[in-house]
Coordinates of C-alpha atoms in Angstrom, one line a residue:
M193 CA 119.8 105.5 147.5
N194 CA 121.1 106.9 144.4
V195 CA 119.5 110.0 142.9
T196 CA 120.3 111.8 139.9
C197 CA 119.5 115.6 138.8
A198 CA 117.7 114.5 135.5
M199 CA 114.5 116.8 135.5
P200 CA 111.2 114.9 135.5
T201 CA 109.3 115.1 132.1
P202 CA 107.5 118.2 132.1
T203 CA 103.8 118.6 130.9
M204 CA 102.9 120.3 127.6
S205 CA 101.8 123.4 129.1
A206 CA 105.2 123.6 130.9
V207 CA 107.2 123.1 127.8
S208 CA 105.1 125.8 126.0
I209 CA 106.4 128.4 128.3
G210 CA 109.9 127.3 128.7
E211 CA 109.7 125.9 132.1
R212 CA 111.3 122.6 133.1
R213 CA 109.8 122.1 136.5
T214 CA 106.8 120.1 137.3
S215 CA 106.0 122.0 140.6
P216 CA 105.6 125.6 141.1
R217 CA 108.2 127.5 143.0
Y218 CA 107.4 129.8 145.8
K219 CA 109.4 132.9 147.0
F220 CA 110.6 131.8 150.4
F221 CA 112.9 133.9 152.8
G222 CA 114.4 131.7 155.6
E223 CA 117.7 130.4 156.9
V224 CA 118.8 126.9 156.5
Q225 CA 122.1 125.1 157.6
I226 CA 123.6 123.2 155.1
L227 CA 125.5 120.1 156.3
A228 CA 127.8 117.7 154.3
E229 CA 130.7 115.4 154.7
S230 CA 133.2 117.7 152.7
L231 CA 132.5 120.9 154.5
S232 CA 131.7 122.3 158.3
A233 CA 128.2 123.2 158.8
R234 CA 127.2 126.6 157.5
K235 CA 124.1 128.9 157.4
A236 CA 122.7 130.2 154.1
Q237 CA 119.5 132.0 153.0
V238 CA 116.8 130.0 150.8
K239 CA 115.6 132.1 147.9
D240 CA 112.7 129.9 146.7
I241 CA 111.1 126.6 147.5
S242 CA 109.0 123.8 145.7
L243 CA 107.9 120.4 146.3
E244 CA 111.1 119.2 144.5
G245 CA 113.7 121.4 145.8
C246 CA 115.1 124.9 146.7
F247 CA 117.6 127.6 145.6
V248 CA 120.2 128.2 148.3
E249 CA 121.8 131.6 148.1
T250 CA 125.6 131.0 149.2
T251 CA 128.8 132.5 147.9
E252 CA 130.6 129.3 148.3
P253 CA 128.3 126.3 146.7
M254 CA 129.2 123.0 146.7
P255 CA 130.0 121.1 143.6
R256 CA 127.3 119.5 141.4
N257 CA 126.0 116.1 142.5
G258 CA 127.2 116.6 146.0
Q259 CA 124.8 115.3 148.7
V260 CA 123.7 117.6 151.6
L261 CA 121.4 117.7 154.4
L262 CA 119.6 121.1 154.7
R263 CA 118.4 122.0 158.1
F264 CA 115.4 124.8 157.9
L265 CA 115.4 127.0 160.8
M266 CA 111.8 128.7 161.0
G267 CA 110.5 130.5 164.2
G268 CA 112.0 128.5 166.7
S269 CA 111.2 125.1 164.9
E270 CA 113.5 123.4 162.4
F271 CA 113.2 120.4 160.0
E272 CA 115.5 118.7 157.9
M273 CA 115.6 117.5 154.3
Q274 CA 118.3 115.5 152.3
G275 CA 119.0 116.7 148.9
L276 CA 121.5 116.7 145.8
V277 CA 123.1 119.5 144.3
C278 CA 121.8 120.0 141.1
R279 CA 122.9 123.6 140.0
S280 CA 126.2 125.2 141.3
E281 CA 126.6 129.1 140.5
P282 CA 129.9 130.2 142.2
G283 CA 129.2 133.5 144.1
L284 CA 125.4 133.0 143.8
G285 CA 124.3 129.9 145.3
M286 CA 123.0 126.2 144.4
G287 CA 119.8 124.3 143.2
I288 CA 119.2 121.5 145.5
R289 CA 116.9 118.6 144.6
F290 CA 115.2 116.9 147.6
N291 CA 115.2 113.1 147.8
S292 CA 113.6 112.7 151.1

């Protein structure tokens, strides 16, 4: 499956307030394990989440357009989401767009 980071067309109300997202973001403080072919598994913190993606705080984010598997670890349970790095900010983290 080929996924791009192009943002969906925003609604008029979203445009009027300068927001490009079509789904609301929610504060989320949880641990996630990042798995990718180009690096060894590492843990990071999720800052916020929506139906379309999340922002992961890490000092060493992956480059834009990198494919990742995120393993969310919550209270003894875990679930996985595949995603694409759409935003990469060295020293801060990365925005991930879910594709599963």
